[in-house]
mmCIF file of C-alpha atoms and ligand atoms in Angstrom:
data_model
loop_
_atom_site.group_PDB
_atom_site.id
_atom_site.type_symbol
_atom_site.label_atom_id
_atom_site.label_comp_id
_atom_site.label_asym_id
_atom_site.label_seq_id
_atom_site.Cartn_x
_atom_site.Cartn_y
_atom_site.Cartn_z
ATOM 1 C CA MET A 5 -42.856 -71.684 -2.841
ATOM 2 C CA VAL A 6 -40.320 -69.117 -1.488
ATOM 3 C CA GLU A 7 -41.484 -67.421 1.826
ATOM 4 C CA LEU A 8 -42.111 -64.004 2.674
ATOM 5 C CA GLY A 9 -40.503 -62.388 5.778
ATOM 6 C CA VAL A 10 -41.862 -59.051 6.244
ATOM 7 C CA ASN A 11 -39.285 -56.583 8.146
ATOM 8 C CA ILE A 12 -41.328 -54.222 10.438
ATOM 9 C CA ASP A 13 -38.692 -51.563 11.518
ATOM 10 C CA HIS A 14 -39.728 -48.761 9.774
ATOM 11 C CA VAL A 15 -43.007 -48.861 12.060
ATOM 12 C CA ALA A 16 -40.902 -48.394 15.170
ATOM 13 C CA THR A 17 -38.700 -45.765 13.332
ATOM 14 C CA VAL A 18 -42.028 -43.859 12.716
ATOM 15 C CA ARG A 19 -42.939 -44.450 16.412
ATOM 16 C CA GLN A 20 -39.502 -43.551 17.730
ATOM 17 C CA ALA A 21 -39.395 -40.149 15.591
ATOM 18 C CA ARG A 22 -42.391 -38.897 18.601
ATOM 19 C CA LYS A 23 -40.793 -41.266 21.418
ATOM 20 C CA THR A 24 -44.135 -42.198 22.075
ATOM 21 C CA ASP A 25 -46.527 -45.537 21.798
ATOM 22 C CA GLU A 26 -47.822 -45.472 18.272
ATOM 23 C CA PRO A 27 -47.629 -46.879 15.862
ATOM 24 C CA ASP A 28 -46.866 -50.330 17.448
ATOM 25 C CA PRO A 29 -44.412 -52.495 15.358
ATOM 26 C CA VAL A 30 -46.508 -55.398 17.308
ATOM 27 C CA TRP A 31 -49.433 -54.486 15.702
ATOM 28 C CA ALA A 32 -47.804 -54.479 12.239
ATOM 29 C CA ALA A 33 -46.534 -58.064 12.917
ATOM 30 C CA VAL A 34 -50.282 -59.007 13.482
ATOM 31 C CA GLU A 35 -51.300 -57.143 10.314
ATOM 32 C CA ALA A 36 -48.201 -58.705 8.414
ATOM 33 C CA GLU A 37 -49.415 -62.190 9.840
ATOM 34 C CA LEU A 38 -53.014 -61.704 8.668
ATOM 35 C CA GLY A 39 -51.782 -60.461 5.105
ATOM 36 C CA GLY A 40 -49.834 -63.732 4.631
ATOM 37 C CA ALA A 41 -46.517 -63.044 6.083
ATOM 38 C CA ASP A 42 -44.618 -66.371 6.448
ATOM 39 C CA GLY A 43 -42.032 -64.608 8.766
ATOM 40 C CA ILE A 44 -41.435 -61.284 10.735
ATOM 41 C CA THR A 45 -38.028 -59.907 10.565
ATOM 42 C CA PHE A 46 -36.904 -57.185 13.219
ATOM 43 C CA HIS A 47 -33.721 -55.673 13.945
ATOM 44 C CA LEU A 48 -32.639 -54.714 17.254
ATOM 45 C CA ARG A 49 -29.840 -52.251 16.408
ATOM 46 C CA GLU A 50 -26.919 -51.712 19.160
ATOM 47 C CA ASP A 51 -28.474 -47.821 18.990
ATOM 48 C CA ARG A 52 -31.926 -48.861 19.698
ATOM 49 C CA ARG A 53 -32.708 -46.493 16.740
ATOM 50 C CA HIS A 54 -36.099 -48.238 15.684
ATOM 51 C CA ILE A 55 -36.949 -51.382 17.700
ATOM 52 C CA GLN A 56 -36.550 -51.803 21.493
ATOM 53 C CA ASP A 57 -36.204 -54.511 23.922
ATOM 54 C CA ARG A 58 -39.963 -54.406 24.764
ATOM 55 C CA ASP A 59 -40.502 -54.706 20.995
ATOM 56 C CA ALA A 60 -38.568 -57.751 20.914
ATOM 57 C CA GLU A 61 -39.853 -59.207 24.259
ATOM 58 C CA VAL A 62 -43.631 -58.640 22.913
ATOM 59 C CA LEU A 63 -42.959 -60.018 19.435
ATOM 60 C CA ARG A 64 -41.458 -63.140 20.882
ATOM 61 C CA LYS A 65 -44.868 -63.834 22.758
ATOM 62 C CA THR A 66 -47.193 -62.887 19.750
ATOM 63 C CA VAL A 67 -45.673 -63.628 16.696
ATOM 64 C CA ALA A 68 -47.173 -66.988 15.350
ATOM 65 C CA VAL A 69 -44.849 -67.243 12.081
ATOM 66 C CA LYS A 70 -41.329 -67.394 12.343
ATOM 67 C CA LEU A 71 -39.248 -64.847 13.979
ATOM 68 C CA ASN A 72 -36.597 -63.446 12.675
ATOM 69 C CA MET A 73 -34.095 -61.431 14.541
ATOM 70 C CA GLU A 74 -31.350 -59.404 12.392
ATOM 71 C CA MET A 75 -28.437 -58.572 14.790
ATOM 72 C CA ALA A 76 -24.755 -57.366 15.071
ATOM 73 C CA ILE A 77 -22.225 -59.980 16.532
ATOM 74 C CA ALA A 78 -21.817 -57.636 19.560
ATOM 75 C CA GLN A 79 -21.621 -59.531 22.887
ATOM 76 C CA SER A 80 -24.572 -57.364 24.448
ATOM 77 C CA ILE A 81 -26.806 -58.475 21.540
ATOM 78 C CA VAL A 82 -25.814 -62.193 21.752
ATOM 79 C CA ARG A 83 -26.725 -61.999 25.226
ATOM 80 C CA ILE A 84 -30.466 -60.683 24.551
ATOM 81 C CA ALA A 85 -30.990 -62.941 21.571
ATOM 82 C CA ARG A 86 -29.846 -65.870 23.337
ATOM 83 C CA LYS A 87 -32.463 -65.163 26.431
ATOM 84 C CA LEU A 88 -35.116 -64.088 23.451
ATOM 85 C CA LYS A 89 -34.758 -67.273 21.631
ATOM 86 C CA PRO A 90 -36.235 -65.941 18.057
ATOM 87 C CA ASP A 91 -36.746 -68.948 15.741
ATOM 88 C CA GLN A 92 -33.981 -67.183 13.436
ATOM 89 C CA CYS A 93 -31.310 -64.916 13.924
ATOM 90 C CA THR A 94 -29.348 -63.189 10.833
ATOM 91 C CA LEU A 95 -26.275 -61.569 11.392
ATOM 92 C CA VAL A 96 -25.636 -58.542 9.863
ATOM 93 C CA PRO A 97 -23.021 -55.934 9.660
ATOM 94 C CA GLU A 98 -24.016 -52.751 11.721
ATOM 95 C CA ARG A 99 -22.536 -49.210 11.482
ATOM 96 C CA ARG A 100 -24.002 -46.453 13.686
ATOM 97 C CA GLU A 101 -23.888 -43.851 10.793
ATOM 98 C CA GLU A 102 -25.622 -46.036 7.824
ATOM 99 C CA VAL A 103 -29.308 -45.444 7.314
ATOM 100 C CA THR A 104 -30.069 -49.192 6.811
ATOM 101 C CA THR A 105 -28.033 -52.224 6.519
ATOM 102 C CA GLU A 106 -25.535 -51.484 3.788
ATOM 103 C CA GLY A 107 -24.004 -54.177 2.074
ATOM 104 C CA GLY A 108 -23.241 -58.137 3.737
ATOM 105 C CA LEU A 109 -21.254 -59.080 6.578
ATOM 106 C CA ASP A 110 -17.870 -59.823 5.921
ATOM 107 C CA VAL A 111 -17.586 -63.205 7.200
ATOM 108 C CA ILE A 112 -14.135 -63.887 5.950
ATOM 109 C CA ARG A 113 -12.845 -61.580 8.024
ATOM 110 C CA PHE A 114 -14.758 -61.752 11.349
ATOM 111 C CA ARG A 115 -14.882 -65.626 10.769
ATOM 112 C CA ARG A 116 -13.435 -66.743 14.767
ATOM 113 C CA ARG A 117 -15.953 -64.263 16.285
ATOM 114 C CA ILE A 118 -18.538 -65.461 14.002
ATOM 115 C CA LYS A 119 -17.996 -69.150 14.483
ATOM 116 C CA GLU A 120 -18.371 -68.435 18.449
ATOM 117 C CA VAL A 121 -21.485 -66.569 17.582
ATOM 118 C CA VAL A 122 -23.052 -69.188 15.695
ATOM 119 C CA LYS A 123 -22.338 -71.790 18.343
ATOM 120 C CA GLN A 124 -24.075 -69.797 20.914
ATOM 121 C CA LEU A 125 -27.201 -68.962 19.165
ATOM 122 C CA LYS A 126 -27.586 -72.352 17.925
ATOM 123 C CA ALA A 127 -27.210 -73.791 21.381
ATOM 124 C CA VAL A 128 -30.577 -71.920 22.243
ATOM 125 C CA GLY A 129 -32.112 -73.524 19.115
ATOM 126 C CA ALA A 130 -31.778 -70.794 16.367
ATOM 127 C CA ILE A 131 -31.515 -71.015 13.046
ATOM 128 C CA CYS A 132 -28.421 -68.732 12.038
ATOM 129 C CA SER A 133 -28.153 -67.260 8.609
ATOM 130 C CA ALA A 134 -25.688 -64.914 7.519
ATOM 131 C CA PHE A 135 -26.507 -61.535 5.440
ATOM 132 C CA ILE A 136 -23.763 -61.634 2.848
ATOM 133 C CA GLU A 137 -22.868 -60.456 -0.605
ATOM 134 C CA PRO A 138 -23.320 -63.309 -3.237
ATOM 135 C CA ILE A 139 -19.426 -63.988 -3.265
ATOM 136 C CA ALA A 140 -18.509 -67.585 -3.413
ATOM 137 C CA GLU A 141 -15.604 -67.584 -0.841
ATOM 138 C CA GLN A 142 -18.178 -65.439 1.743
ATOM 139 C CA ILE A 143 -21.018 -68.346 1.140
ATOM 140 C CA GLU A 144 -18.183 -71.054 1.670
ATOM 141 C CA THR A 145 -16.983 -69.789 4.806
ATOM 142 C CA SER A 146 -20.370 -69.015 6.258
ATOM 143 C CA ALA A 147 -20.907 -72.940 5.864
ATOM 144 C CA GLU A 148 -17.684 -73.342 7.598
ATOM 145 C CA CYS A 149 -18.811 -71.171 10.281
ATOM 146 C CA GLY A 150 -21.635 -73.403 10.898
ATOM 147 C CA PHE A 151 -24.526 -71.220 9.448
ATOM 148 C CA ASP A 152 -27.799 -73.349 8.349
ATOM 149 C CA ALA A 153 -28.625 -70.270 6.026
ATOM 150 C CA VAL A 154 -27.418 -67.619 4.126
ATOM 151 C CA GLU A 155 -29.389 -64.518 2.886
ATOM 152 C CA LEU A 156 -27.802 -63.185 0.068
ATOM 153 C CA TRP A 157 -27.565 -59.214 -0.150
ATOM 154 C CA THR A 158 -29.957 -58.091 -3.296
ATOM 155 C CA GLY A 159 -28.692 -54.377 -3.182
ATOM 156 C CA GLY A 160 -26.398 -54.988 -6.095
ATOM 157 C CA TYR A 161 -29.496 -56.083 -8.201
ATOM 158 C CA ALA A 162 -31.591 -53.508 -6.956
ATOM 159 C CA HIS A 163 -29.356 -50.991 -7.694
ATOM 160 C CA ALA A 164 -28.377 -52.154 -10.857
ATOM 161 C CA ARG A 165 -28.982 -49.922 -13.967
ATOM 162 C CA GLY A 166 -29.424 -51.231 -17.584
ATOM 163 C CA PRO A 167 -30.332 -54.511 -18.912
ATOM 164 C CA ARG A 168 -26.864 -56.019 -18.852
ATOM 165 C CA ALA A 169 -25.967 -54.856 -15.274
ATOM 166 C CA VAL A 170 -29.529 -56.193 -14.083
ATOM 167 C CA ARG A 171 -28.567 -59.541 -15.939
ATOM 168 C CA ARG A 172 -25.042 -59.895 -14.123
ATOM 169 C CA GLU A 173 -26.652 -59.302 -11.145
ATOM 170 C CA LEU A 174 -29.101 -61.999 -11.391
ATOM 171 C CA GLU A 175 -26.570 -64.360 -12.501
ATOM 172 C CA ARG A 176 -24.505 -63.674 -9.663
ATOM 173 C CA LEU A 177 -27.416 -64.484 -7.299
ATOM 174 C CA GLU A 178 -28.146 -68.012 -9.060
ATOM 175 C CA ASP A 179 -24.516 -68.664 -8.369
ATOM 176 C CA GLY A 180 -24.940 -67.707 -5.286
ATOM 177 C CA ILE A 181 -27.857 -69.732 -4.593
ATOM 178 C CA ALA A 182 -26.018 -72.821 -6.347
ATOM 179 C CA THR A 183 -22.968 -72.419 -4.163
ATOM 180 C CA GLY A 184 -25.213 -72.074 -0.921
ATOM 181 C CA HIS A 185 -26.921 -75.425 -1.727
ATOM 182 C CA ALA A 186 -23.809 -77.240 -2.528
ATOM 183 C CA THR A 187 -22.474 -76.371 0.953
ATOM 184 C CA GLY A 188 -25.964 -77.507 2.268
ATOM 185 C CA MET A 189 -27.414 -74.555 3.209
ATOM 186 C CA ILE A 190 -30.716 -72.797 2.594
ATOM 187 C CA VAL A 191 -30.494 -69.488 0.454
ATOM 188 C CA HIS A 192 -32.373 -66.268 1.610
ATOM 189 C CA GLY A 193 -32.454 -62.959 -0.049
ATOM 190 C CA GLY A 194 -33.325 -59.238 0.821
ATOM 191 C CA HIS A 195 -32.636 -55.888 0.507
ATOM 192 C CA GLY A 196 -34.050 -53.491 -1.905
ATOM 193 C CA LEU A 197 -36.710 -55.734 -3.111
ATOM 194 C CA THR A 198 -39.769 -53.804 -4.337
ATOM 195 C CA TYR A 199 -42.978 -54.235 -5.873
ATOM 196 C CA ARG A 200 -41.459 -53.134 -9.177
ATOM 197 C CA ASN A 201 -38.202 -55.193 -9.084
ATOM 198 C CA VAL A 202 -39.140 -58.516 -7.548
ATOM 199 C CA ALA A 203 -40.441 -60.671 -10.405
ATOM 200 C CA PRO A 204 -36.910 -61.581 -12.182
ATOM 201 C CA ILE A 205 -35.819 -62.436 -8.580
ATOM 202 C CA ALA A 206 -39.108 -64.213 -7.580
ATOM 203 C CA GLY A 207 -38.472 -66.457 -11.062
ATOM 204 C CA ILE A 208 -35.384 -67.550 -9.922
ATOM 205 C CA PRO A 209 -35.772 -71.445 -8.359
ATOM 206 C CA GLY A 210 -34.002 -72.266 -5.274
ATOM 207 C CA TRP A 211 -34.851 -69.283 -2.508
ATOM 208 C CA GLY A 212 -36.081 -70.371 0.880
ATOM 209 C CA GLU A 213 -37.159 -66.631 1.823
ATOM 210 C CA PHE A 214 -37.235 -62.990 1.035
ATOM 211 C CA ASN A 215 -36.920 -60.661 3.631
ATOM 212 C CA ILE A 216 -38.598 -57.347 2.466
ATOM 213 C CA GLY A 217 -39.027 -54.121 4.678
ATOM 214 C CA HIS A 218 -39.116 -50.699 2.954
ATOM 215 C CA SER A 219 -41.399 -51.369 0.063
ATOM 216 C CA ILE A 220 -43.545 -53.013 1.863
ATOM 217 C CA ILE A 221 -44.047 -50.479 4.724
ATOM 218 C CA SER A 222 -44.136 -47.788 2.045
ATOM 219 C CA ARG A 223 -47.203 -49.466 0.262
ATOM 220 C CA ALA A 224 -48.795 -50.080 3.515
ATOM 221 C CA MET A 225 -49.158 -46.146 3.900
ATOM 222 C CA PHE A 226 -51.855 -46.200 1.415
ATOM 223 C CA VAL A 227 -53.522 -49.387 1.396
ATOM 224 C CA GLY A 228 -52.772 -50.865 5.102
ATOM 225 C CA ILE A 229 -50.000 -53.433 6.009
ATOM 226 C CA ARG A 230 -52.280 -56.453 5.554
ATOM 227 C CA GLU A 231 -53.052 -55.616 2.061
ATOM 228 C CA ALA A 232 -49.398 -54.595 1.123
ATOM 229 C CA VAL A 233 -48.028 -57.773 2.263
ATOM 230 C CA GLN A 234 -50.936 -60.105 0.543
ATOM 231 C CA GLU A 235 -49.893 -57.666 -2.632
ATOM 232 C CA MET A 236 -45.960 -58.898 -2.433
ATOM 233 C CA LYS A 237 -47.113 -62.375 -1.695
ATOM 234 C CA ASP A 238 -49.426 -62.312 -4.836
ATOM 235 C CA LEU A 239 -46.628 -61.360 -6.804
ATOM 236 C CA LEU A 240 -44.350 -63.870 -5.436
ATOM 237 C CA ILE A 241 -46.821 -66.705 -6.468
ATOM 238 C CA LEU A 242 -47.348 -65.012 -9.753
ATOM 239 C CA HIS A 243 -43.541 -64.989 -10.878
ATOM 240 C CA ALA A 244 -42.616 -68.411 -8.903
ATOM 241 C CA PRO A 245 -40.929 -70.564 -11.129
ATOM 242 C CA GLU A 246 -42.813 -73.716 -12.484
ATOM 243 C CA GLU A 247 -41.037 -76.600 -10.191
ATOM 244 C CA THR A 248 -42.045 -74.564 -7.102
ATOM 245 C CA SER A 249 -45.290 -73.158 -8.174
HETATM 246 N N1 PXP B 311 -32.285 -58.259 4.891
HETATM 247 C C1 PXP B 311 -32.025 -57.672 5.792
HETATM 248 C C2 PXP B 311 -30.621 -58.551 6.610
HETATM 249 C C3 PXP B 311 -31.839 -56.425 6.184
HETATM 250 O O1 PXP B 311 -30.599 -55.655 7.152
HETATM 251 C C4 PXP B 311 -32.870 -55.340 5.705
HETATM 252 C C5 PXP B 311 -33.006 -54.042 5.950
HETATM 253 O O2 PXP B 311 -33.214 -53.985 7.195
HETATM 254 C C6 PXP B 311 -33.807 -55.880 4.743
HETATM 255 C C7 PXP B 311 -33.773 -57.726 4.434
HETATM 256 C C8 PXP B 311 -34.977 -55.609 4.281
HETATM 257 O O3 PXP B 311 -34.524 -54.546 3.368
HETATM 258 P P1 PXP B 311 -35.199 -53.666 2.853
HETATM 259 O O4 PXP B 311 -35.915 -52.753 3.588
HETATM 260 O O5 PXP B 311 -34.476 -52.765 1.576
HETATM 261 O O6 PXP B 311 -36.733 -54.356 1.922
#
């Protein structure tokens, strides 16, 4: 059964709009766990626009499920990750002008630096995952760099319009899962997944985990985080492929 990682950055975004102490992403993590989240995901960005160092430290001390830190490959962030020791580190591209992480990390272009970062993170016991587009060469290079997992960017699917485009993106993801498994890695997925579009993706066998943020936190404004997470978990169970359900 695919696991659900809940990205809580948006809770910190609301707090940072006033630079006050509420809402607390640490409370959000507790509520998400109570709703059945298998993991808590946060992104400590270099510009600290949402999650702060204090959040990362308290999350490390309080989260009982898998703690997944999304992070850039910058040395200042790697240093923090090595001290924090999250269960999983997901390397992502980071540009200051972007609203959220757009597209995947170019593992081929930055392979030398990335190999070094993976080595440093694995040395402190973290599972290493690369957030990449579902492109065979990127997946194969990720395996060469020593990653344990890849998180395939599902934004192409989420943004696809029309049944043919959607079918094509689903096939790209299926191929990506096969390539990932063939190279011995676990395959995760994330970005742009919502209550409305998750069913076809959830029906594909072979996923390790999904990381979902925006849609769950948006729904939580109306029903609360615990309920919103439960609803997404129910959808994943409902649409799970037969062999894994
Ligand atoms: N996975 C990764 C690596 C991400 O960077 C993000 C966005 O922060 C997500 C998953 C979640 O994306 P969304 O907020 O669109 O669900």
